[in-house]
C-alpha cells in the first residue's frame, strides 16, 4: 500500500469543512497536531475565503443574462 506524503494530506485537509476537521483530529497525533496548529488554521481560513470568492466567479454570466431576457420578454407579452 502506497502512502501519500504528509504535505499532500495536509493540502487535502485544508480544503475540508471545520466539522470534518474536528472529527479527523482523532485519526492520529500527527493529524491532531497539524489541525490544531496556528499555521494550518491560517491556511484553512485563507482557502475558505478564496473558495467563497471562487463560488461567486462560477456563476455563468450568460445564463444569468438569459434569465434576465426571459423575464423582460415575459413582461412585454
Short mmCIF file of C-alpha atoms in Angstrom, two decimals:
data_model
loop_
_atom_site.label_atom_id
_atom_site.label_comp_id
_atom_site.label_asym_id
_atom_site.label_seq_id
_atom_site.Cartn_x
_atom_site.Cartn_y
_atom_site.Cartn_z
CA UNK A 1 0.00 0.00 0.00
CA UNK A 2 1.37 3.38 -1.02
CA UNK A 3 1.02 6.31 1.38
CA UNK A 4 0.64 9.91 0.36
CA UNK A 5 3.32 12.33 1.52
CA UNK A 6 2.04 14.24 4.53
CA UNK A 7 2.25 17.62 2.79
CA UNK A 8 -0.28 16.29 0.26
CA UNK A 9 -2.53 15.07 3.07
CA UNK A 10 -2.23 18.50 4.69
CA UNK A 11 -3.30 20.22 1.47
CA UNK A 12 -6.33 17.95 1.27
CA UNK A 13 -7.22 18.61 4.90
CA UNK A 14 -7.09 22.37 4.30
CA UNK A 15 -9.98 22.05 1.89
CA UNK A 16 -12.30 20.24 4.29
CA UNK A 17 -15.05 21.87 6.34
CA UNK A 18 -14.33 22.54 10.00
CA UNK A 19 -16.83 19.92 11.17
CA UNK A 20 -14.87 17.20 9.35
CA UNK A 21 -11.55 18.51 10.63
CA UNK A 22 -12.76 18.25 14.20
CA UNK A 23 -13.59 14.58 13.64
CA UNK A 24 -10.31 13.87 11.83
CA UNK A 25 -8.24 15.09 14.77
CA UNK A 26 -8.72 11.62 16.23
CA UNK A 27 -7.09 9.85 13.26
CA UNK A 28 -3.56 10.27 14.61
CA UNK A 29 -1.41 12.52 16.76
CA UNK A 30 0.17 13.98 13.63
CA UNK A 31 -3.25 14.92 12.22
CA UNK A 32 -4.31 16.37 15.56
CA UNK A 33 -1.16 18.49 15.87
CA UNK A 34 -1.50 19.64 12.29
CA UNK A 35 -5.17 20.58 12.55
CA UNK A 36 -4.58 22.40 15.84
CA UNK A 37 -1.54 24.32 14.60
CA UNK A 38 -1.87 28.04 14.02
CA UNK A 39 -0.20 27.70 10.61
CA UNK A 40 -2.79 25.16 9.46
CA UNK A 41 -5.68 27.25 10.80
CA UNK A 42 -4.45 30.29 8.90
CA UNK A 43 -4.07 28.34 5.65
CA UNK A 44 -7.50 26.76 6.07
CA UNK A 45 -9.04 30.19 6.64
CA UNK A 46 -7.35 31.62 3.54
CA UNK A 47 -8.58 28.70 1.46
CA UNK A 48 -12.13 29.02 2.76
CA UNK A 49 -12.14 32.75 1.93
CA UNK A 50 -10.79 32.09 -1.57
CA UNK A 51 -13.42 29.42 -2.08
CA UNK A 52 -16.23 31.86 -1.31
CA UNK A 53 -14.81 34.21 -3.93
CA UNK A 54 -14.45 31.32 -6.35
CA UNK A 55 -18.08 30.32 -5.82
CA UNK A 56 -19.13 33.78 -6.93
CA UNK A 57 -16.94 33.52 -10.00
CA UNK A 58 -18.57 30.24 -11.01
CA UNK A 59 -21.85 31.97 -11.80
CA UNK A 60 -22.26 31.77 -15.55
CA UNK A 61 -22.99 35.33 -16.69
CA UNK A 62 -24.52 34.09 -19.96
CA UNK A 63 -27.13 32.02 -18.09
CA UNK A 64 -27.83 34.93 -15.76
CA UNK A 65 -28.23 37.25 -18.77
CA UNK A 66 -30.56 34.75 -20.49
CA UNK A 67 -32.75 34.57 -17.38
CA UNK A 68 -32.96 38.37 -17.44
CA UNK A 69 -34.02 38.27 -21.11
CA UNK A 70 -36.77 35.76 -20.40
CA UNK A 71 -38.08 37.90 -17.58
CA UNK A 72 -38.06 41.02 -19.79
CA UNK A 73 -39.72 39.29 -22.75
CA UNK A 74 -42.44 37.84 -20.50
CA UNK A 75 -43.23 41.35 -19.28
CA UNK A 76 -43.67 42.59 -22.89
CA UNK A 77 -46.32 39.92 -23.67
#
